[in-house]
Short mmCIF file of C-alpha atoms in Angstrom, two decimals:
data_model
loop_
_atom_site.label_atom_id
_atom_site.label_comp_id
_atom_site.label_asym_id
_atom_site.label_seq_id
_atom_site.Cartn_x
_atom_site.Cartn_y
_atom_site.Cartn_z
CA MET A 128 -108.80 92.08 50.86
CA GLU A 129 -106.51 94.53 49.17
CA ILE A 130 -103.37 93.95 47.16
CA ALA A 131 -100.38 94.47 49.49
CA LEU A 132 -96.70 95.41 49.16
CA ILE A 133 -96.96 98.12 46.54
CA ARG A 134 -93.83 97.89 44.41
CA ALA A 135 -94.03 99.78 41.17
CA SER A 136 -92.56 97.85 38.28
CA VAL A 137 -93.23 99.85 35.14
CA LEU A 138 -91.75 97.91 32.24
CA ALA A 139 -92.40 100.31 29.37
CA CYS A 140 -94.07 103.59 28.58
CA LEU A 141 -94.88 104.13 24.93
CA LEU A 142 -96.64 107.48 25.00
CA ALA A 143 -99.10 108.41 22.27
CA ALA A 144 -99.00 111.65 20.34
CA VAL A 145 -101.07 114.22 22.20
CA ALA A 146 -104.05 116.20 20.90
CA PRO A 147 -105.88 119.24 22.28
CA GLY A 148 -108.74 118.65 24.70
CA CYS A 149 -109.09 116.35 27.69
CA GLY A 150 -107.38 113.30 26.24
CA SER A 151 -104.82 111.96 23.83
CA SER A 152 -104.54 109.39 21.07
CA SER A 153 -102.01 107.83 18.73
CA LYS A 154 -102.15 107.47 14.98
CA GLU A 155 -102.98 103.79 15.46
CA ALA A 156 -105.80 104.32 17.94
CA ALA A 157 -109.22 105.34 16.65
CA PRO A 158 -111.23 107.46 19.09
CA ALA A 159 -113.41 105.27 21.28
CA GLY A 160 -115.96 108.01 21.87
CA PRO A 161 -117.29 111.18 20.28
CA SER A 162 -114.71 113.91 19.76
CA VAL A 163 -114.47 117.20 17.91
CA ALA A 164 -111.63 118.78 15.98
CA ASP A 165 -112.40 122.35 16.98
CA THR A 166 -111.95 121.94 20.73
CA ALA A 167 -110.45 125.03 22.32
CA PRO A 168 -106.66 124.68 22.83
CA SER A 169 -105.63 123.52 26.29
CA SER A 170 -102.78 124.96 28.33
CA ARG A 171 -102.27 121.57 30.01
CA ASP A 172 -99.24 119.48 29.20
CA GLU A 173 -101.13 116.38 28.09
CA ALA A 174 -98.07 114.14 27.89
CA ALA A 175 -97.00 115.12 31.41
CA ALA A 176 -100.53 114.57 32.72
CA LEU A 177 -100.62 111.08 31.20
CA THR A 178 -97.22 110.22 32.64
CA GLU A 179 -98.35 111.37 36.09
CA ALA A 180 -101.54 109.29 35.81
CA GLN A 181 -99.50 106.25 34.78
CA ARG A 182 -97.24 106.77 37.78
CA TRP A 183 -100.30 106.91 40.04
CA LEU A 184 -101.83 103.78 38.51
CA ALA A 185 -98.57 101.88 38.86
CA GLY A 186 -98.49 102.79 42.54
CA GLU A 187 -102.02 101.47 42.97
CA VAL A 188 -101.53 98.24 41.03
CA ALA A 189 -97.93 97.03 40.92
CA SER A 190 -96.96 94.79 43.82
CA GLY A 191 -95.22 91.57 44.66
CA GLU A 192 -98.04 89.81 42.83
CA LEU A 193 -98.66 92.13 39.87
CA GLU A 194 -96.61 94.17 37.48
CA ILE A 195 -97.82 96.82 35.08
CA ALA A 196 -96.48 97.97 31.73
CA PHE A 197 -97.73 100.98 29.75
CA ASP A 198 -97.35 99.55 26.28
CA ARG A 199 -100.65 100.39 24.55
CA PRO A 200 -101.85 103.53 22.73
CA ALA A 201 -103.91 105.92 24.82
CA VAL A 202 -107.64 106.19 24.22
CA ALA A 203 -108.92 109.50 22.86
CA LEU A 204 -110.92 111.58 25.34
CA ALA A 205 -111.41 114.93 23.67
CA PRO A 206 -114.65 116.67 24.70
CA PRO A 207 -117.42 116.17 24.06
CA CYS A 208 -117.03 112.59 25.24
CA VAL A 209 -118.97 110.22 27.46
CA VAL A 210 -117.63 108.00 30.24
CA ASP A 211 -119.46 105.37 32.30
CA ILE A 212 -118.37 104.34 35.79
CA GLU A 213 -120.23 101.40 37.35
CA TYR A 214 -119.76 99.52 40.60
CA GLY A 215 -121.62 97.24 42.94
CA SER A 216 -121.57 94.72 45.78
CA GLY A 217 -122.95 91.25 45.25
CA HIS A 218 -123.62 90.54 48.92
CA GLY A 219 -124.84 94.10 49.41
CA GLY A 220 -127.32 93.76 46.54
CA THR A 221 -126.45 97.21 45.21
CA VAL A 222 -125.32 98.39 41.78
CA SER A 223 -124.72 101.98 40.65
CA TRP A 224 -124.50 103.20 37.06
CA VAL A 225 -122.82 106.59 36.58
CA ARG A 226 -122.53 108.50 33.33
CA LEU A 227 -120.31 111.53 32.79
CA THR A 228 -121.19 113.64 29.76
CA VAL A 229 -118.00 115.64 29.40
CA GLY A 230 -118.10 119.05 27.74
CA ALA A 231 -115.30 121.51 27.12
CA THR A 232 -116.15 123.48 30.27
CA THR A 233 -119.00 121.64 32.05
CA THR A 234 -119.69 117.98 32.81
CA LYS A 235 -123.14 116.54 33.48
CA CYS A 236 -123.09 113.64 35.97
CA GLU A 237 -125.91 111.17 36.43
CA ARG A 238 -125.99 108.31 38.94
CA VAL A 239 -128.64 105.59 39.00
CA THR A 240 -128.61 103.16 41.94
CA TRP A 241 -130.56 99.99 42.63
CA ARG A 242 -130.66 98.44 46.12
CA ALA A 243 -132.10 94.95 46.20
CA TYR A 244 -131.93 94.08 49.89
CA LEU A 245 -133.55 97.05 51.60
CA LYS A 246 -135.53 96.13 54.69
CA ASP A 247 -137.02 99.57 55.38
CA PRO A 248 -140.15 100.00 53.21
CA ALA A 249 -139.86 103.76 53.63
CA VAL A 250 -136.58 103.80 51.69
CA SER A 251 -136.79 103.60 47.91
CA PRO A 252 -134.84 100.75 46.30
CA GLY A 253 -134.23 102.92 43.24
CA GLU A 254 -132.52 106.30 43.19
CA ALA A 255 -131.49 108.59 40.34
CA VAL A 256 -129.57 111.82 40.94
CA TRP A 257 -127.68 114.33 38.82
CA ALA A 258 -125.08 117.07 39.20
CA GLU A 259 -123.32 119.52 36.93
CA VAL A 260 -119.77 120.61 37.64
CA PRO A 261 -116.78 122.16 35.87
CA THR A 262 -115.02 119.66 33.64
CA ALA A 263 -111.77 120.49 35.43
CA THR A 264 -113.20 118.56 38.39
CA PHE A 265 -112.62 115.35 36.45
CA ALA A 266 -109.22 116.14 34.92
CA THR A 267 -107.35 113.60 37.06
CA LEU A 268 -110.02 110.96 36.44
CA LEU A 269 -109.90 111.40 32.68
CA ASP A 270 -106.11 111.19 32.82
CA SER A 271 -106.46 108.01 34.87
CA ILE A 272 -108.72 106.48 32.23
CA ARG A 273 -106.17 107.36 29.57
CA ALA A 274 -103.52 105.66 31.71
CA LEU A 275 -105.77 102.62 32.14
CA SER A 276 -106.12 102.33 28.38
CA THR A 277 -102.33 102.13 27.99
CA ALA A 278 -101.81 99.52 30.71
CA THR A 279 -101.07 95.81 30.60
CA VAL A 280 -101.22 94.13 34.02
CA THR A 281 -99.52 90.77 34.49
CA ALA A 282 -99.66 88.36 37.43
CA LEU A 283 -96.26 87.41 38.83
CA PRO A 284 -95.50 83.89 40.05
CA THR A 285 -96.37 83.59 43.72
CA ARG A 286 -96.73 80.87 46.33
CA ARG A 287 -99.30 82.88 48.26
CA TYR A 288 -102.84 82.27 47.06
CA TRP A 289 -105.77 84.12 48.56
CA HIS A 290 -109.46 84.55 47.92
CA SER A 291 -112.33 86.52 49.46
CA SER A 292 -116.09 85.96 49.43
CA ALA A 293 -116.86 89.70 49.11
CA ASP A 294 -117.87 89.70 45.45
CA PHE A 295 -117.94 93.02 43.64
CA PHE A 296 -118.48 94.65 40.25
CA THR A 297 -116.33 97.40 38.77
CA LEU A 298 -116.47 98.97 35.30
CA VAL A 299 -114.91 101.82 33.34
CA ARG A 300 -116.23 102.52 29.86
CA VAL A 301 -115.40 105.11 27.22
CA VAL A 302 -118.74 105.26 25.43
CA GLY A 303 -118.71 105.01 21.66
CA LYS A 304 -121.25 106.20 19.15
CA ASP A 305 -122.68 102.68 19.33
CA PRO A 306 -121.85 99.77 21.69
CA ALA A 307 -119.48 98.21 19.16
CA ALA A 308 -117.21 101.26 19.51
CA ASP A 309 -117.07 101.15 23.32
CA ARG A 310 -113.82 100.66 25.20
CA THR A 311 -114.62 98.80 28.41
CA TRP A 312 -112.56 97.53 31.35
CA GLU A 313 -114.61 95.58 33.89
CA PHE A 314 -114.74 92.69 36.34
CA ALA A 315 -117.40 90.92 38.38
CA GLY A 316 -116.43 88.26 40.87
CA TYR A 317 -114.41 87.68 44.00
CA PRO A 318 -111.21 89.38 45.14
CA GLY A 319 -108.16 87.16 44.95
CA ASN A 320 -104.90 86.89 43.12
CA GLY A 321 -106.57 84.65 40.54
CA GLY A 322 -108.36 87.65 39.02
CA ALA A 323 -106.35 90.60 40.28
CA ALA A 324 -104.59 91.13 36.97
CA VAL A 325 -108.02 91.80 35.43
CA TYR A 326 -109.61 93.94 38.13
CA ALA A 327 -106.78 95.80 39.86
CA ALA A 328 -106.42 98.66 37.36
CA PRO A 329 -110.13 99.39 36.66
CA LYS A 330 -110.92 99.04 40.37
CA ALA A 331 -108.30 101.69 41.17
CA VAL A 332 -109.80 104.06 38.58
CA VAL A 333 -113.33 103.48 39.89
CA GLY A 334 -112.07 104.21 43.40
CA ARG A 335 -110.62 107.52 42.21
CA ALA A 336 -113.90 108.29 40.44
CA ARG A 337 -115.97 107.65 43.56
CA ALA A 338 -113.73 109.90 45.64
CA ILE A 339 -114.68 112.72 43.24
CA LEU A 340 -118.32 111.75 42.70
CA ASP A 341 -119.54 110.96 46.21
CA PRO A 342 -119.16 114.50 47.65
CA LEU A 343 -120.87 116.26 44.71
CA ASP A 344 -124.01 118.31 45.28
CA TRP A 345 -126.42 115.72 43.85
CA LYS A 346 -129.99 116.63 42.99
CA PRO A 347 -132.81 114.10 42.59
CA VAL A 348 -134.08 113.23 39.13
CA GLU A 349 -137.79 114.07 38.97
CA ALA A 350 -140.14 111.09 39.21
CA ASP A 351 -141.49 111.69 35.70
CA ASP A 352 -137.94 111.51 34.31
CA LEU A 353 -136.78 108.27 35.93
CA ARG A 354 -137.21 106.38 32.66
CA ARG A 355 -135.26 109.06 30.78
CA THR A 356 -131.96 108.51 32.56
CA HIS A 357 -128.98 106.86 30.84
CA PHE A 358 -129.84 103.51 32.47
CA PRO A 359 -131.68 102.03 29.44
CA ASP A 360 -128.64 102.76 27.29
CA ALA A 361 -126.27 101.28 29.89
CA PHE A 362 -128.47 98.16 30.06
CA VAL A 363 -128.07 97.69 26.31
CA ARG A 364 -124.31 98.28 26.44
CA ASN A 365 -123.95 95.77 29.29
CA ARG A 366 -125.76 92.99 27.44
CA ASP A 367 -122.78 90.75 26.74
CA LEU A 368 -121.05 91.20 30.07
CA CYS A 369 -124.29 90.39 31.95
CA ALA A 370 -124.24 86.99 30.24
CA GLU A 371 -120.69 86.16 31.35
CA LYS A 372 -119.62 83.91 34.19
CA GLY A 373 -119.53 85.69 37.54
CA HIS A 374 -121.97 88.40 36.39
CA TRP A 375 -125.25 86.66 37.24
CA TRP A 376 -126.02 89.00 40.14
CA VAL A 377 -125.15 92.11 38.08
CA MET A 378 -127.62 90.84 35.48
CA GLU A 379 -130.30 90.20 38.10
CA ARG A 380 -129.92 93.61 39.73
CA SER A 381 -130.05 95.21 36.26
CA VAL A 382 -133.26 93.37 35.38
CA GLU A 383 -134.81 94.44 38.68
CA ALA A 384 -133.85 98.05 37.97
CA LEU A 385 -135.81 97.92 34.71
CA GLY A 386 -139.03 98.22 36.71
CA TRP A 387 -137.92 101.67 37.85
CA PHE A 388 -135.68 103.01 35.12
CA GLY A 389 -136.17 100.80 32.05
CA ASP A 390 -137.94 101.38 28.77
CA ARG A 391 -138.87 99.22 25.79
CA SER A 392 -135.33 99.28 24.42
CA ALA A 393 -134.68 96.58 27.03
CA ILE A 394 -136.93 94.03 25.34
CA PRO A 395 -134.44 92.61 22.79
CA VAL A 396 -131.67 92.53 25.41
CA ALA A 397 -133.83 90.78 27.99
CA THR A 398 -134.96 88.26 25.37
CA TRP A 399 -131.33 87.61 24.39
CA LEU A 400 -130.30 87.07 28.03
CA LEU A 401 -132.82 84.25 28.41
CA ASP A 402 -130.87 82.25 25.82
CA HIS A 403 -127.31 83.43 26.47
CA ALA A 404 -126.80 84.19 30.18
CA SER A 405 -124.25 81.61 31.32
CA GLU A 406 -125.42 81.18 34.92
CA ILE A 407 -129.12 82.02 34.73
CA ILE A 408 -131.38 80.38 37.32
CA ASP A 409 -135.15 79.93 37.57
CA ARG A 410 -135.69 82.99 39.78
CA GLN A 411 -134.02 85.21 37.20
CA VAL A 412 -135.94 83.64 34.32
CA VAL A 413 -139.19 84.51 36.11
CA LYS A 414 -138.10 88.13 36.56
CA ILE A 415 -137.10 88.50 32.92
CA ARG A 416 -140.30 86.90 31.67
CA THR A 417 -142.33 89.16 33.95
CA VAL A 418 -140.76 92.22 32.29
CA LEU A 419 -141.30 90.77 28.81
CA ASP A 420 -144.89 89.68 29.48
CA GLU A 421 -145.93 93.01 31.02
CA PRO A 422 -143.87 95.77 29.37
CA GLY A 423 -146.71 98.25 29.83
CA SER A 424 -146.36 97.80 33.60
CA TYR A 425 -142.59 97.43 34.04
CA LEU A 426 -141.10 99.40 31.14
CA GLU A 427 -143.48 102.33 31.11
CA GLY A 428 -145.15 104.65 33.60
CA PRO A 429 -144.51 104.97 37.32
CA PRO A 430 -141.79 102.85 38.96
CA ARG A 431 -142.84 99.34 39.84
CA SER A 432 -140.78 96.71 41.65
CA LEU A 433 -140.59 93.21 40.21
CA PRO A 434 -141.78 90.29 42.33
CA LYS A 435 -138.91 88.90 44.43
#
C-alpha cells in the first residue's frame, strides 16, 4: 500500500558547498566513500542538481502523514565511488544485491539475486549479472542519494492507521573504505504508517534506481566467477542489520546465497549471527551451522544449495 495524498512540505534546505565530480559535501561532512581530488571539472550545476533531486524526493515522500526537511549536509559522491542498492520481498523469497562502481566516465554495475521459493528445477535460484554503462546514466540517481543524505522525514499526527502484510527490504548504501565508514539507509519490515518515516525516502530512491537498472543490457557472470562478485563484501557489510528485528528473512536469504556466491570471509559473520541475530529460529541455525561445518562445500567451488 503506497503513501497517498502527496503534499510537499519542505521545512528547510541547508545546501552544502559543492565540489567537482558527481556529488557534493560540506565542510562538516567527511566523505562516506572513496573520492579523488583530481576529478575532471564538471559542467553541471551541482547545487541546482541537488535542489532538483530534493524537490523530487519531497514529491515522493511528503504527504498528509509525512513531512520532509532537508537539514543535513550532503554526502560526498565524487568518482570513483561505490554505491550499493539492495531490495527484496519477504513473501516472494527474493533478495537482490546491486553494486555500482562509479568512475568518472564509466560505471560498472553488478546484480546478484537469490530466489528461495522457485518451484521450477530448471530455473537457477541464484543469478549474477553485470553491465557497464556511461556514468551519466546514473546522474539523477546519484543526485537522489545526495538528496536522501540531506533529508529528515517526520511522521505527522494522524488518526488513520494502516498496515500491510507485504513485507519488503530496501537499502541504499554509500560504501566506505571499510564498513565503519559506510552511510546506509535501509528498512526491512511491513508497509504501514508506523515505519513510513524510516522507509519512505530510501524506498523512493531504490525505486528510481530500479527504473534505471532493470532495462540495462545485463550479461551473465561466468560460472567460475560467481564467488568473485561483490556479494561476500555485501554480506559482511550487512552483518549488523541482518541481526536486527524484522530482518530475519533477509538474513536467511543471505545465508542461503552463500552456497552460490559466498567465500570464507563469511565465516566470522555467520558465527557472529548465531549469537546476535535477534529473531533467529532453529531452521536458520541449521543453515548457518551447515555453512560453518562444511566451508569447503558451501564457501568454495561450484554453487551448492543449502538444505531447506
